[in-house]
Amino acid sequence: MSGGISDLDKNRTLEQLLQWQLRQVRGRIRELEIKEQQERRRREQAHAALRWKIQPQRSSSAALVHRGDCALYPAEGGFLTREEAMIALAEPDIEACQICKPETGLVDG
């Protein structure tokens, strides 16, 4: 063996460098996946805000129309179109949620 760094030592050092790079890339992938999930949730929430949903009537209260993103009735799916929500609000036994005020979105639409 001469006075320089051996091939074995060079390859062990290269291995450590590559492992470090792989950890860095995997960390970046995790960051990007989280960012992508957050963006998808944001788009879904924005889309839900443009839709409406009906909370079924309970024995002590009327059925309620909510904006799609209303937290008081967080049902998934079953969204109404603008026209369907307007028809529902015209019914005598269906009321608008007093918190999210779905009629505002209908008037502005």
GROMACS .gro file of C-alpha atoms in nm:
model
  109
    1MET     CA    1   0.000   0.000   0.000
    2SER     CA    2   0.138   0.342  -0.090
    3GLY     CA    3   0.110   0.659   0.123
    4GLY     CA    4  -0.222   0.772  -0.038
    5ILE     CA    5  -0.583   0.681   0.039
    6SER     CA    6  -0.665   0.322  -0.052
    7ASP     CA    7  -0.936   0.229  -0.301
    8LEU     CA    8  -1.130   0.069  -0.015
    9ASP     CA    9  -1.124   0.391   0.189
   10LYS     CA   10  -1.222   0.595  -0.117
   11ASN     CA   11  -1.519   0.367  -0.181
   12ARG     CA   12  -1.628   0.372   0.183
   13THR     CA   13  -1.616   0.753   0.174
   14LEU     CA   14  -1.812   0.752  -0.152
   15GLU     CA   15  -2.067   0.517   0.005
   16GLN     CA   16  -2.114   0.754   0.301
   17LEU     CA   17  -2.154   1.049   0.066
   18LEU     CA   18  -2.412   0.866  -0.144
   19GLN     CA   19  -2.604   0.758   0.168
   20TRP     CA   20  -2.608   1.121   0.287
   21GLN     CA   21  -2.733   1.234  -0.056
   22LEU     CA   22  -3.003   0.966  -0.053
   23ARG     CA   23  -3.121   1.083   0.292
   24GLN     CA   24  -3.133   1.440   0.161
   25VAL     CA   25  -3.336   1.338  -0.146
   26ARG     CA   26  -3.576   1.127   0.062
   27GLY     CA   27  -3.626   1.420   0.301
   28ARG     CA   28  -3.699   1.652   0.009
   29ILE     CA   29  -3.945   1.399  -0.135
   30ARG     CA   30  -4.128   1.389   0.201
   31GLU     CA   31  -4.142   1.771   0.208
   32LEU     CA   32  -4.281   1.782  -0.147
   33GLU     CA   33  -4.539   1.513  -0.071
   34ILE     CA   34  -4.662   1.710   0.232
   35LYS     CA   35  -4.676   2.028   0.027
   36GLU     CA   36  -4.869   1.848  -0.247
   37GLN     CA   37  -5.120   1.708   0.006
   38GLN     CA   38  -5.170   2.053   0.159
   39GLU     CA   39  -5.226   2.205  -0.185
   40ARG     CA   40  -5.475   1.932  -0.276
   41ARG     CA   41  -5.666   1.995   0.051
   42ARG     CA   42  -5.666   2.369  -0.017
   43ARG     CA   43  -5.806   2.314  -0.368
   44GLU     CA   44  -6.072   2.075  -0.234
   45GLN     CA   45  -6.176   2.326   0.033
   46ALA     CA   46  -6.193   2.607  -0.221
   47HIS     CA   47  -6.405   2.388  -0.448
   48ALA     CA   48  -6.634   2.289  -0.158
   49ALA     CA   49  -6.692   2.657  -0.081
   50LEU     CA   50  -6.853   2.688  -0.423
   51ARG     CA   51  -7.102   2.408  -0.354
   52TRP     CA   52  -7.387   2.344  -0.111
   53LYS     CA   53  -7.519   2.056   0.099
   54ILE     CA   54  -7.834   1.973   0.293
   55GLN     CA   55  -7.833   1.861   0.654
   56PRO     CA   56  -8.136   1.632   0.695
   57GLN     CA   57  -8.424   1.740   0.915
   58ARG     CA   58  -8.410   1.631   1.276
   59SER     CA   59  -8.712   1.586   1.498
   60SER     CA   60  -8.664   1.923   1.666
   61SER     CA   61  -8.534   2.131   1.375
   62ALA     CA   62  -8.576   2.194   1.005
   63ALA     CA   63  -8.344   2.066   0.736
   64LEU     CA   64  -8.062   2.312   0.669
   65VAL     CA   65  -7.879   2.418   0.356
   66HIS     CA   66  -7.508   2.478   0.419
   67ARG     CA   67  -7.220   2.599   0.205
   68GLY     CA   68  -7.003   2.308   0.101
   69ASP     CA   69  -6.726   2.412   0.339
   70CYS     CA   70  -6.942   2.477   0.646
   71ALA     CA   71  -6.782   2.317   0.953
   72LEU     CA   72  -7.119   2.278   1.130
   73TYR     CA   73  -7.214   1.999   0.889
   74PRO     CA   74  -6.892   1.841   0.760
   75ALA     CA   75  -7.055   1.578   0.537
   76GLU     CA   76  -6.842   1.443   0.253
   77GLY     CA   77  -7.005   1.420  -0.087
   78GLY     CA   78  -7.368   1.469  -0.177
   79PHE     CA   79  -7.313   1.826  -0.286
   80LEU     CA   80  -7.584   2.031  -0.455
   81THR     CA   81  -7.556   2.246  -0.762
   82ARG     CA   82  -7.641   2.615  -0.738
   83GLU     CA   83  -7.983   2.551  -0.891
   84GLU     CA   84  -8.057   2.263  -0.652
   85ALA     CA   85  -7.959   2.476  -0.352
   86MET     CA   86  -8.187   2.760  -0.470
   87ILE     CA   87  -8.476   2.514  -0.509
   88ALA     CA   88  -8.408   2.368  -0.163
   89LEU     CA   89  -8.409   2.712   0.001
   90ALA     CA   90  -8.743   2.787  -0.163
   91GLU     CA   91  -8.899   2.489   0.019
   92PRO     CA   92  -9.094   2.581   0.336
   93ASP     CA   93  -8.936   2.307   0.551
   94ILE     CA   94  -8.572   2.383   0.458
   95GLU     CA   95  -8.380   2.675   0.610
   96ALA     CA   96  -8.042   2.835   0.549
   97CYS     CA   97  -7.762   2.782   0.802
   98GLN     CA   98  -7.729   3.099   1.009
   99ILE     CA   99  -7.353   3.052   1.042
  100CYS     CA  100  -7.231   2.995   0.685
  101LYS     CA  101  -7.520   3.181   0.518
  102PRO     CA  102  -7.539   2.976   0.196
  103GLU     CA  103  -7.779   3.221   0.032
  104THR     CA  104  -7.492   3.469   0.002
  105GLY     CA  105  -7.310   3.239  -0.237
  106LEU     CA  106  -7.627   3.184  -0.433
  107VAL     CA  107  -7.697   3.554  -0.480
  108ASP     CA  108  -7.334   3.628  -0.573
  109GLY     CA  109  -7.313   3.330  -0.812
   0.00000   0.00000   0.00000
